Amino acid sequence: IETETVAHWDKSGTGKRVPPEEIRRVVLDGLKAKDVEVLDREWKQFIAAIPDEWPQARFKRGWMSILQGAIFDEDPEAMKSKVAAARADLDAAIEAGIPDARAWWARSKLNWIDGDSEAARADLEAAIERDPLNAGYRYELGMSLIGGPISLGGMTIEIEGEDAKDFDEVPEAQPHLGLAMELAPDNPVYRRTYETYMGF
């Protein structure tokens, strides 16, 4: 291996190092590779094939699939599969102890899709415990208590049946809707909803 002399802090004032070109030559010789572009492409394919299974990666994959609306599909079976995959990622991240409130918020969306309003509210409450000053979480919880609608990836979920209530039937929604308005005073939807709730 060829080296070169460089300035150094020791008594002699000089040292040796292997220049980058020599490192490249030795690595390519050792790998018996002649085409660097092929080697680079194979390396990237190898890296891409490694599954992202650590909690933070699984959280981000599940959260982004909901945030970007990627779970929606015209084919019901395909959508069911995508929802299941997102749920598996979020469940794994939460069970691993990830502290990010967005994991619970994202899972609440999956619960709405599955029609489990109780689990959806529980996850929203868990998100609020971790991020109590998030106006969006407060607003969604308040809206879910009075009967929606809930926004999801560009779509709207209308709450019907026994979960749909009049404003005056659910006083526990008031603090959440009020806090949403106070935390995001420039949001006209939050203000309009709260004023409707209070009968202004």
mmCIF file with all atom_site columns, C-alpha atoms in Angstrom:
data_model
loop_
_atom_site.group_PDB
_atom_site.id
_atom_site.type_symbol
_atom_site.label_atom_id
_atom_site.label_alt_id
_atom_site.label_comp_id
_atom_site.label_asym_id
_atom_site.label_entity_id
_atom_site.label_seq_id
_atom_site.pdbx_PDB_ins_code
_atom_site.Cartn_x
_atom_site.Cartn_y
_atom_site.Cartn_z
_atom_site.occupancy
_atom_site.B_iso_or_equiv
_atom_site.pdbx_formal_charge
_atom_site.auth_seq_id
_atom_site.auth_comp_id
_atom_site.auth_asym_id
_atom_site.auth_atom_id
_atom_site.pdbx_PDB_model_num
ATOM 1   C CA . ILE A 1 1   ? 0.000   0.000  0.000   1.00 0.00 ? 1   ILE A CA 1
ATOM 2   C CA . GLU A 1 2   ? 1.434   3.349  -1.019  1.00 0.00 ? 2   GLU A CA 1
ATOM 3   C CA . THR A 1 3   ? 1.512   6.153  1.525   1.00 0.00 ? 3   THR A CA 1
ATOM 4   C CA . GLU A 1 4   ? 2.291   9.840  1.419   1.00 0.00 ? 4   GLU A CA 1
ATOM 5   C CA . THR A 1 5   ? 3.943   12.179 3.906   1.00 0.00 ? 5   THR A CA 1
ATOM 6   C CA . VAL A 1 6   ? 1.703   14.806 5.524   1.00 0.00 ? 6   VAL A CA 1
ATOM 7   C CA . ALA A 1 7   ? 2.067   17.426 8.273   1.00 0.00 ? 7   ALA A CA 1
ATOM 8   C CA . HIS A 1 8   ? 1.475   15.975 11.738  1.00 0.00 ? 8   HIS A CA 1
ATOM 9   C CA . TRP A 1 9   ? 1.459   17.152 15.351  1.00 0.00 ? 9   TRP A CA 1
ATOM 10  C CA . ASP A 1 10  ? 4.209   14.819 16.649  1.00 0.00 ? 10  ASP A CA 1
ATOM 11  C CA . LYS A 1 11  ? 7.859   15.791 17.269  1.00 0.00 ? 11  LYS A CA 1
ATOM 12  C CA . SER A 1 12  ? 8.923   15.127 13.710  1.00 0.00 ? 12  SER A CA 1
ATOM 13  C CA . GLY A 1 13  ? 6.174   17.324 12.334  1.00 0.00 ? 13  GLY A CA 1
ATOM 14  C CA . THR A 1 14  ? 5.344   14.758 9.692   1.00 0.00 ? 14  THR A CA 1
ATOM 15  C CA . GLY A 1 15  ? 3.226   11.663 9.400   1.00 0.00 ? 15  GLY A CA 1
ATOM 16  C CA . LYS A 1 16  ? 2.013   9.210  6.815   1.00 0.00 ? 16  LYS A CA 1
ATOM 17  C CA . ARG A 1 17  ? -1.390  8.579  5.340   1.00 0.00 ? 17  ARG A CA 1
ATOM 18  C CA . VAL A 1 18  ? -2.900  6.433  2.628   1.00 0.00 ? 18  VAL A CA 1
ATOM 19  C CA . PRO A 1 19  ? -4.259  8.727  -0.104  1.00 0.00 ? 19  PRO A CA 1
ATOM 20  C CA . PRO A 1 20  ? -7.913  8.276  -1.181  1.00 0.00 ? 20  PRO A CA 1
ATOM 21  C CA . GLU A 1 21  ? -6.890  7.041  -4.632  1.00 0.00 ? 21  GLU A CA 1
ATOM 22  C CA . GLU A 1 22  ? -4.829  4.250  -3.067  1.00 0.00 ? 22  GLU A CA 1
ATOM 23  C CA . ILE A 1 23  ? -7.688  3.266  -0.751  1.00 0.00 ? 23  ILE A CA 1
ATOM 24  C CA . ARG A 1 24  ? -9.967  3.071  -3.785  1.00 0.00 ? 24  ARG A CA 1
ATOM 25  C CA . ARG A 1 25  ? -7.432  0.927  -5.675  1.00 0.00 ? 25  ARG A CA 1
ATOM 26  C CA . VAL A 1 26  ? -6.976  -1.511 -2.770  1.00 0.00 ? 26  VAL A CA 1
ATOM 27  C CA . VAL A 1 27  ? -10.726 -1.864 -2.190  1.00 0.00 ? 27  VAL A CA 1
ATOM 28  C CA . LEU A 1 28  ? -11.460 -2.479 -5.868  1.00 0.00 ? 28  LEU A CA 1
ATOM 29  C CA . ASP A 1 29  ? -8.584  -4.968 -6.124  1.00 0.00 ? 29  ASP A CA 1
ATOM 30  C CA . GLY A 1 30  ? -9.811  -6.772 -3.016  1.00 0.00 ? 30  GLY A CA 1
ATOM 31  C CA . LEU A 1 31  ? -13.350 -6.976 -4.374  1.00 0.00 ? 31  LEU A CA 1
ATOM 32  C CA . LYS A 1 32  ? -12.009 -7.922 -7.797  1.00 0.00 ? 32  LYS A CA 1
ATOM 33  C CA . ALA A 1 33  ? -14.281 -5.227 -9.227  1.00 0.00 ? 33  ALA A CA 1
ATOM 34  C CA . LYS A 1 34  ? -13.533 -3.414 -12.456 1.00 0.00 ? 34  LYS A CA 1
ATOM 35  C CA . ASP A 1 35  ? -16.811 -1.555 -13.057 1.00 0.00 ? 35  ASP A CA 1
ATOM 36  C CA . VAL A 1 36  ? -17.385 0.966  -10.261 1.00 0.00 ? 36  VAL A CA 1
ATOM 37  C CA . GLU A 1 37  ? -20.873 1.859  -11.513 1.00 0.00 ? 37  GLU A CA 1
ATOM 38  C CA . VAL A 1 38  ? -21.996 -1.772 -11.269 1.00 0.00 ? 38  VAL A CA 1
ATOM 39  C CA . LEU A 1 39  ? -20.464 -2.037 -7.797  1.00 0.00 ? 39  LEU A CA 1
ATOM 40  C CA . ASP A 1 40  ? -22.250 1.140  -6.713  1.00 0.00 ? 40  ASP A CA 1
ATOM 41  C CA . ARG A 1 41  ? -25.569 -0.084 -8.110  1.00 0.00 ? 41  ARG A CA 1
ATOM 42  C CA . GLU A 1 42  ? -25.231 -3.479 -6.386  1.00 0.00 ? 42  GLU A CA 1
ATOM 43  C CA . TRP A 1 43  ? -24.387 -1.796 -3.081  1.00 0.00 ? 43  TRP A CA 1
ATOM 44  C CA . LYS A 1 44  ? -27.443 0.453  -3.259  1.00 0.00 ? 44  LYS A CA 1
ATOM 45  C CA . GLN A 1 45  ? -29.649 -2.536 -4.095  1.00 0.00 ? 45  GLN A CA 1
ATOM 46  C CA . PHE A 1 46  ? -28.237 -4.385 -1.096  1.00 0.00 ? 46  PHE A CA 1
ATOM 47  C CA . ILE A 1 47  ? -28.930 -1.426 1.217   1.00 0.00 ? 47  ILE A CA 1
ATOM 48  C CA . ALA A 1 48  ? -32.459 -0.966 -0.170  1.00 0.00 ? 48  ALA A CA 1
ATOM 49  C CA . ALA A 1 49  ? -33.239 -4.637 0.507   1.00 0.00 ? 49  ALA A CA 1
ATOM 50  C CA . ILE A 1 50  ? -32.473 -4.329 4.235   1.00 0.00 ? 50  ILE A CA 1
ATOM 51  C CA . PRO A 1 51  ? -35.861 -4.140 5.998   1.00 0.00 ? 51  PRO A CA 1
ATOM 52  C CA . ASP A 1 52  ? -36.500 -1.067 8.132   1.00 0.00 ? 52  ASP A CA 1
ATOM 53  C CA . GLU A 1 53  ? -37.712 -2.775 11.282  1.00 0.00 ? 53  GLU A CA 1
ATOM 54  C CA . TRP A 1 54  ? -36.405 -0.477 14.007  1.00 0.00 ? 54  TRP A CA 1
ATOM 55  C CA . PRO A 1 55  ? -39.165 1.392  15.924  1.00 0.00 ? 55  PRO A CA 1
ATOM 56  C CA . GLN A 1 56  ? -38.511 4.878  14.539  1.00 0.00 ? 56  GLN A CA 1
ATOM 57  C CA . ALA A 1 57  ? -38.543 3.600  10.959  1.00 0.00 ? 57  ALA A CA 1
ATOM 58  C CA . ARG A 1 58  ? -41.742 1.633  11.509  1.00 0.00 ? 58  ARG A CA 1
ATOM 59  C CA . PHE A 1 59  ? -43.402 4.666  13.101  1.00 0.00 ? 59  PHE A CA 1
ATOM 60  C CA . LYS A 1 60  ? -42.436 6.901  10.177  1.00 0.00 ? 60  LYS A CA 1
ATOM 61  C CA . ARG A 1 61  ? -43.561 4.348  7.597   1.00 0.00 ? 61  ARG A CA 1
ATOM 62  C CA . GLY A 1 62  ? -46.977 3.913  9.245   1.00 0.00 ? 62  GLY A CA 1
ATOM 63  C CA . TRP A 1 63  ? -47.427 7.618  9.973   1.00 0.00 ? 63  TRP A CA 1
ATOM 64  C CA . MET A 1 64  ? -46.460 8.717  6.453   1.00 0.00 ? 64  MET A CA 1
ATOM 65  C CA . SER A 1 65  ? -48.774 6.179  4.829   1.00 0.00 ? 65  SER A CA 1
ATOM 66  C CA . ILE A 1 66  ? -51.654 7.884  6.645   1.00 0.00 ? 66  ILE A CA 1
ATOM 67  C CA . LEU A 1 67  ? -50.397 11.437 6.266   1.00 0.00 ? 67  LEU A CA 1
ATOM 68  C CA . GLN A 1 68  ? -50.012 10.994 2.495   1.00 0.00 ? 68  GLN A CA 1
ATOM 69  C CA . GLY A 1 69  ? -53.230 9.000  2.065   1.00 0.00 ? 69  GLY A CA 1
ATOM 70  C CA . ALA A 1 70  ? -51.272 5.998  0.767   1.00 0.00 ? 70  ALA A CA 1
ATOM 71  C CA . ILE A 1 71  ? -53.518 3.574  2.671   1.00 0.00 ? 71  ILE A CA 1
ATOM 72  C CA . PHE A 1 72  ? -56.474 4.387  0.440   1.00 0.00 ? 72  PHE A CA 1
ATOM 73  C CA . ASP A 1 73  ? -57.160 2.147  -2.529  1.00 0.00 ? 73  ASP A CA 1
ATOM 74  C CA . GLU A 1 74  ? -60.162 1.594  -4.777  1.00 0.00 ? 74  GLU A CA 1
ATOM 75  C CA . ASP A 1 75  ? -59.712 -2.141 -4.335  1.00 0.00 ? 75  ASP A CA 1
ATOM 76  C CA . PRO A 1 76  ? -61.155 -3.001 -0.882  1.00 0.00 ? 76  PRO A CA 1
ATOM 77  C CA . GLU A 1 77  ? -58.779 -5.925 -0.384  1.00 0.00 ? 77  GLU A CA 1
ATOM 78  C CA . ALA A 1 78  ? -55.756 -3.828 -1.286  1.00 0.00 ? 78  ALA A CA 1
ATOM 79  C CA . MET A 1 79  ? -56.855 -1.106 1.123   1.00 0.00 ? 79  MET A CA 1
ATOM 80  C CA . LYS A 1 80  ? -57.448 -3.675 3.857   1.00 0.00 ? 80  LYS A CA 1
ATOM 81  C CA . SER A 1 81  ? -53.902 -4.933 3.345   1.00 0.00 ? 81  SER A CA 1
ATOM 82  C CA . LYS A 1 82  ? -52.439 -1.405 3.449   1.00 0.00 ? 82  LYS A CA 1
ATOM 83  C CA . VAL A 1 83  ? -54.353 -0.559 6.633   1.00 0.00 ? 83  VAL A CA 1
ATOM 84  C CA . ALA A 1 84  ? -53.135 -3.784 8.245   1.00 0.00 ? 84  ALA A CA 1
ATOM 85  C CA . ALA A 1 85  ? -49.531 -3.013 7.280   1.00 0.00 ? 85  ALA A CA 1
ATOM 86  C CA . ALA A 1 86  ? -49.752 0.521  8.692   1.00 0.00 ? 86  ALA A CA 1
ATOM 87  C CA . ARG A 1 87  ? -51.325 -0.806 11.898  1.00 0.00 ? 87  ARG A CA 1
ATOM 88  C CA . ALA A 1 88  ? -48.581 -3.426 12.293  1.00 0.00 ? 88  ALA A CA 1
ATOM 89  C CA . ASP A 1 89  ? -45.929 -0.709 11.949  1.00 0.00 ? 89  ASP A CA 1
ATOM 90  C CA . LEU A 1 90  ? -47.598 1.648  14.419  1.00 0.00 ? 90  LEU A CA 1
ATOM 91  C CA . ASP A 1 91  ? -48.371 -1.109 16.928  1.00 0.00 ? 91  ASP A CA 1
ATOM 92  C CA . ALA A 1 92  ? -44.742 -2.256 16.820  1.00 0.00 ? 92  ALA A CA 1
ATOM 93  C CA . ALA A 1 93  ? -43.438 1.296  17.287  1.00 0.00 ? 93  ALA A CA 1
ATOM 94  C CA . ILE A 1 94  ? -45.786 1.989  20.199  1.00 0.00 ? 94  ILE A CA 1
ATOM 95  C CA . GLU A 1 95  ? -45.017 -1.346 21.864  1.00 0.00 ? 95  GLU A CA 1
ATOM 96  C CA . ALA A 1 96  ? -41.301 -0.578 21.530  1.00 0.00 ? 96  ALA A CA 1
ATOM 97  C CA . GLY A 1 97  ? -41.850 2.569  23.584  1.00 0.00 ? 97  GLY A CA 1
ATOM 98  C CA . ILE A 1 98  ? -41.593 5.288  20.966  1.00 0.00 ? 98  ILE A CA 1
ATOM 99  C CA . PRO A 1 99  ? -42.643 8.558  22.698  1.00 0.00 ? 99  PRO A CA 1
ATOM 100 C CA . ASP A 1 100 ? -43.847 10.442 19.596  1.00 0.00 ? 100 ASP A CA 1
ATOM 101 C CA . ALA A 1 101 ? -47.510 11.486 19.971  1.00 0.00 ? 101 ALA A CA 1
ATOM 102 C CA . ARG A 1 102 ? -47.982 11.218 16.210  1.00 0.00 ? 102 ARG A CA 1
ATOM 103 C CA . ALA A 1 103 ? -47.862 7.416  16.485  1.00 0.00 ? 103 ALA A CA 1
ATOM 104 C CA . TRP A 1 104 ? -51.058 7.396  18.567  1.00 0.00 ? 104 TRP A CA 1
ATOM 105 C CA . TRP A 1 105 ? -52.669 10.043 16.367  1.00 0.00 ? 105 TRP A CA 1
ATOM 106 C CA . ALA A 1 106 ? -51.929 7.971  13.269  1.00 0.00 ? 106 ALA A CA 1
ATOM 107 C CA . ARG A 1 107 ? -53.284 4.803  14.842  1.00 0.00 ? 107 ARG A CA 1
ATOM 108 C CA . SER A 1 108 ? -56.468 6.653  15.800  1.00 0.00 ? 108 SER A CA 1
ATOM 109 C CA . LYS A 1 109 ? -57.048 7.225  12.081  1.00 0.00 ? 109 LYS A CA 1
ATOM 110 C CA . LEU A 1 110 ? -56.803 3.501  11.407  1.00 0.00 ? 110 LEU A CA 1
ATOM 111 C CA . ASN A 1 111 ? -59.307 2.877  14.184  1.00 0.00 ? 111 ASN A CA 1
ATOM 112 C CA . TRP A 1 112 ? -61.743 5.291  12.530  1.00 0.00 ? 112 TRP A CA 1
ATOM 113 C CA . ILE A 1 113 ? -61.345 3.412  9.262   1.00 0.00 ? 113 ILE A CA 1
ATOM 114 C CA . ASP A 1 114 ? -62.070 0.142  11.064  1.00 0.00 ? 114 ASP A CA 1
ATOM 115 C CA . GLY A 1 115 ? -65.136 1.695  12.711  1.00 0.00 ? 115 GLY A CA 1
ATOM 116 C CA . ASP A 1 116 ? -63.744 1.437  16.255  1.00 0.00 ? 116 ASP A CA 1
ATOM 117 C CA . SER A 1 117 ? -64.576 4.883  17.634  1.00 0.00 ? 117 SER A CA 1
ATOM 118 C CA . GLU A 1 118 ? -63.753 3.928  21.227  1.00 0.00 ? 118 GLU A CA 1
ATOM 119 C CA . ALA A 1 119 ? -60.217 2.840  20.328  1.00 0.00 ? 119 ALA A CA 1
ATOM 120 C CA . ALA A 1 120 ? -59.831 5.905  18.092  1.00 0.00 ? 120 ALA A CA 1
ATOM 121 C CA . ARG A 1 121 ? -60.706 8.243  20.970  1.00 0.00 ? 121 ARG A CA 1
ATOM 122 C CA . ALA A 1 122 ? -58.411 6.348  23.344  1.00 0.00 ? 122 ALA A CA 1
ATOM 123 C CA . ASP A 1 123 ? -55.521 6.817  20.929  1.00 0.00 ? 123 ASP A CA 1
ATOM 124 C CA . LEU A 1 124 ? -56.330 10.515 20.506  1.00 0.00 ? 124 LEU A CA 1
ATOM 125 C CA . GLU A 1 125 ? -56.336 10.897 24.285  1.00 0.00 ? 125 GLU A CA 1
ATOM 126 C CA . ALA A 1 126 ? -52.957 9.120  24.417  1.00 0.00 ? 126 ALA A CA 1
ATOM 127 C CA . ALA A 1 127 ? -51.624 11.513 21.763  1.00 0.00 ? 127 ALA A CA 1
ATOM 128 C CA . ILE A 1 128 ? -52.868 14.482 23.808  1.00 0.00 ? 128 ILE A CA 1
ATOM 129 C CA . GLU A 1 129 ? -51.159 13.120 26.942  1.00 0.00 ? 129 GLU A CA 1
ATOM 130 C CA . ARG A 1 130 ? -47.879 13.271 25.041  1.00 0.00 ? 130 ARG A CA 1
ATOM 131 C CA . ASP A 1 131 ? -48.554 16.557 23.227  1.00 0.00 ? 131 ASP A CA 1
ATOM 132 C CA . PRO A 1 132 ? -51.167 18.472 25.268  1.00 0.00 ? 132 PRO A CA 1
ATOM 133 C CA . LEU A 1 133 ? -50.766 21.730 23.343  1.00 0.00 ? 133 LEU A CA 1
ATOM 134 C CA . ASN A 1 134 ? -51.496 20.258 19.927  1.00 0.00 ? 134 ASN A CA 1
ATOM 135 C CA . ALA A 1 135 ? -54.561 22.092 18.620  1.00 0.00 ? 135 ALA A CA 1
ATOM 136 C CA . GLY A 1 136 ? -55.255 19.501 15.921  1.00 0.00 ? 136 GLY A CA 1
ATOM 137 C CA . TYR A 1 137 ? -55.455 16.608 18.368  1.00 0.00 ? 137 TYR A CA 1
ATOM 138 C CA . ARG A 1 138 ? -57.749 18.604 20.642  1.00 0.00 ? 138 ARG A CA 1
ATOM 139 C CA . TYR A 1 139 ? -60.013 19.546 17.762  1.00 0.00 ? 139 TYR A CA 1
ATOM 140 C CA . GLU A 1 140 ? -60.248 15.977 16.459  1.00 0.00 ? 140 GLU A CA 1
ATOM 141 C CA . LEU A 1 141 ? -61.071 14.605 19.905  1.00 0.00 ? 141 LEU A CA 1
ATOM 142 C CA . GLY A 1 142 ? -63.740 17.261 20.431  1.00 0.00 ? 142 GLY A CA 1
ATOM 143 C CA . MET A 1 143 ? -65.235 16.585 17.008  1.00 0.00 ? 143 MET A CA 1
ATOM 144 C CA . SER A 1 144 ? -65.220 12.842 17.609  1.00 0.00 ? 144 SER A CA 1
ATOM 145 C CA . LEU A 1 145 ? -67.128 13.360 20.861  1.00 0.00 ? 145 LEU A CA 1
ATOM 146 C CA . ILE A 1 146 ? -69.867 15.377 19.194  1.00 0.00 ? 146 ILE A CA 1
ATOM 147 C CA . GLY A 1 147 ? -70.037 13.182 16.121  1.00 0.00 ? 147 GLY A CA 1
ATOM 148 C CA . GLY A 1 148 ? -67.509 14.295 13.563  1.00 0.00 ? 148 GLY A CA 1
ATOM 149 C CA . PRO A 1 149 ? -66.726 14.702 10.767  1.00 0.00 ? 149 PRO A CA 1
ATOM 150 C CA . ILE A 1 150 ? -63.123 13.484 10.956  1.00 0.00 ? 150 ILE A CA 1
ATOM 151 C CA . SER A 1 151 ? -60.629 14.386 8.231   1.00 0.00 ? 151 SER A CA 1
ATOM 152 C CA . LEU A 1 152 ? -58.402 11.616 6.967   1.00 0.00 ? 152 LEU A CA 1
ATOM 153 C CA . GLY A 1 153 ? -55.887 11.829 4.121   1.00 0.00 ? 153 GLY A CA 1
ATOM 154 C CA . GLY A 1 154 ? -58.019 14.190 2.049   1.00 0.00 ? 154 GLY A CA 1
ATOM 155 C CA . MET A 1 155 ? -61.185 12.250 2.853   1.00 0.00 ? 155 MET A CA 1
ATOM 156 C CA . THR A 1 156 ? -63.852 12.881 5.465   1.00 0.00 ? 156 THR A CA 1
ATOM 157 C CA . ILE A 1 157 ? -65.328 10.280 7.776   1.00 0.00 ? 157 ILE A CA 1
ATOM 158 C CA . GLU A 1 158 ? -68.869 11.094 8.840   1.00 0.00 ? 158 GLU A CA 1
ATOM 159 C CA . ILE A 1 159 ? -69.861 9.711  12.227  1.00 0.00 ? 159 ILE A CA 1
ATOM 160 C CA . GLU A 1 160 ? -73.364 8.339  12.204  1.00 0.00 ? 160 GLU A CA 1
ATOM 161 C CA . GLY A 1 161 ? -75.690 6.361  14.414  1.00 0.00 ? 161 GLY A CA 1
ATOM 162 C CA . GLU A 1 162 ? -75.291 6.363  18.176  1.00 0.00 ? 162 GLU A CA 1
ATOM 163 C CA . ASP A 1 163 ? -71.908 8.121  17.941  1.00 0.00 ? 163 ASP A CA 1
ATOM 164 C CA . ALA A 1 164 ? -73.527 11.203 16.337  1.00 0.00 ? 164 ALA A CA 1
ATOM 165 C CA . LYS A 1 165 ? -74.689 13.663 19.014  1.00 0.00 ? 165 LYS A CA 1
ATOM 166 C CA . ASP A 1 166 ? -75.941 17.212 19.311  1.00 0.00 ? 166 ASP A CA 1
ATOM 167 C CA . PHE A 1 167 ? -73.545 19.802 20.691  1.00 0.00 ? 167 PHE A CA 1
ATOM 168 C CA . ASP A 1 168 ? -75.426 20.146 23.971  1.00 0.00 ? 168 ASP A CA 1
ATOM 169 C CA . GLU A 1 169 ? -75.331 16.407 24.652  1.00 0.00 ? 169 GLU A CA 1
ATOM 170 C CA . VAL A 1 170 ? -71.590 16.273 25.102  1.00 0.00 ? 170 VAL A CA 1
ATOM 171 C CA . PRO A 1 171 ? -70.258 18.905 27.511  1.00 0.00 ? 171 PRO A CA 1
ATOM 172 C CA . GLU A 1 172 ? -66.893 17.080 27.702  1.00 0.00 ? 172 GLU A CA 1
ATOM 173 C CA . ALA A 1 173 ? -66.194 18.176 24.121  1.00 0.00 ? 173 ALA A CA 1
ATOM 174 C CA . GLN A 1 174 ? -66.206 21.859 25.108  1.00 0.00 ? 174 GLN A CA 1
ATOM 175 C CA . PRO A 1 175 ? -62.724 22.058 26.675  1.00 0.00 ? 175 PRO A CA 1
ATOM 176 C CA . HIS A 1 176 ? -61.124 20.302 23.701  1.00 0.00 ? 176 HIS A CA 1
ATOM 177 C CA . LEU A 1 177 ? -62.823 22.503 21.106  1.00 0.00 ? 177 LEU A CA 1
ATOM 178 C CA . GLY A 1 178 ? -62.152 25.597 23.212  1.00 0.00 ? 178 GLY A CA 1
ATOM 179 C CA . LEU A 1 179 ? -58.474 24.713 23.620  1.00 0.00 ? 179 LEU A CA 1
ATOM 180 C CA . ALA A 1 180 ? -58.139 24.039 19.908  1.00 0.00 ? 180 ALA A CA 1
ATOM 181 C CA . MET A 1 181 ? -59.432 27.547 19.214  1.00 0.00 ? 181 MET A CA 1
ATOM 182 C CA . GLU A 1 182 ? -57.166 29.125 21.844  1.00 0.00 ? 182 GLU A CA 1
ATOM 183 C CA . LEU A 1 183 ? -54.081 27.188 20.727  1.00 0.00 ? 183 LEU A CA 1
ATOM 184 C CA . ALA A 1 184 ? -54.623 28.038 17.049  1.00 0.00 ? 184 ALA A CA 1
ATOM 185 C CA . PRO A 1 185 ? -56.516 31.365 17.100  1.00 0.00 ? 185 PRO A CA 1
ATOM 186 C CA . ASP A 1 186 ? -55.892 31.973 13.398  1.00 0.00 ? 186 ASP A CA 1
ATOM 187 C CA . ASN A 1 187 ? -57.688 28.786 12.371  1.00 0.00 ? 187 ASN A CA 1
ATOM 188 C CA . PRO A 1 188 ? -61.198 29.841 11.258  1.00 0.00 ? 188 PRO A CA 1
ATOM 189 C CA . VAL A 1 189 ? -62.547 26.276 11.339  1.00 0.00 ? 189 VAL A CA 1
ATOM 190 C CA . TYR A 1 190 ? -61.652 25.819 15.002  1.00 0.00 ? 190 TYR A CA 1
ATOM 191 C CA . ARG A 1 191 ? -63.221 29.163 15.947  1.00 0.00 ? 191 ARG A CA 1
ATOM 192 C CA . ARG A 1 192 ? -66.375 28.584 13.908  1.00 0.00 ? 192 ARG A CA 1
ATOM 193 C CA . THR A 1 193 ? -66.852 25.107 15.373  1.00 0.00 ? 193 THR A CA 1
ATOM 194 C CA . TYR A 1 194 ? -66.408 26.323 18.941  1.00 0.00 ? 194 TYR A CA 1
ATOM 195 C CA . GLU A 1 195 ? -68.768 29.251 18.435  1.00 0.00 ? 195 GLU A CA 1
ATOM 196 C CA . THR A 1 196 ? -71.352 26.866 16.983  1.00 0.00 ? 196 THR A CA 1
ATOM 197 C CA . TYR A 1 197 ? -70.860 24.557 19.955  1.00 0.00 ? 197 TYR A CA 1
ATOM 198 C CA . MET A 1 198 ? -71.351 27.417 22.427  1.00 0.00 ? 198 MET A CA 1
ATOM 199 C CA . GLY A 1 199 ? -74.329 28.784 20.480  1.00 0.00 ? 199 GLY A CA 1
ATOM 200 C CA . PHE A 1 200 ? -72.786 32.158 19.653  1.00 0.00 ? 200 PHE A CA 1
#
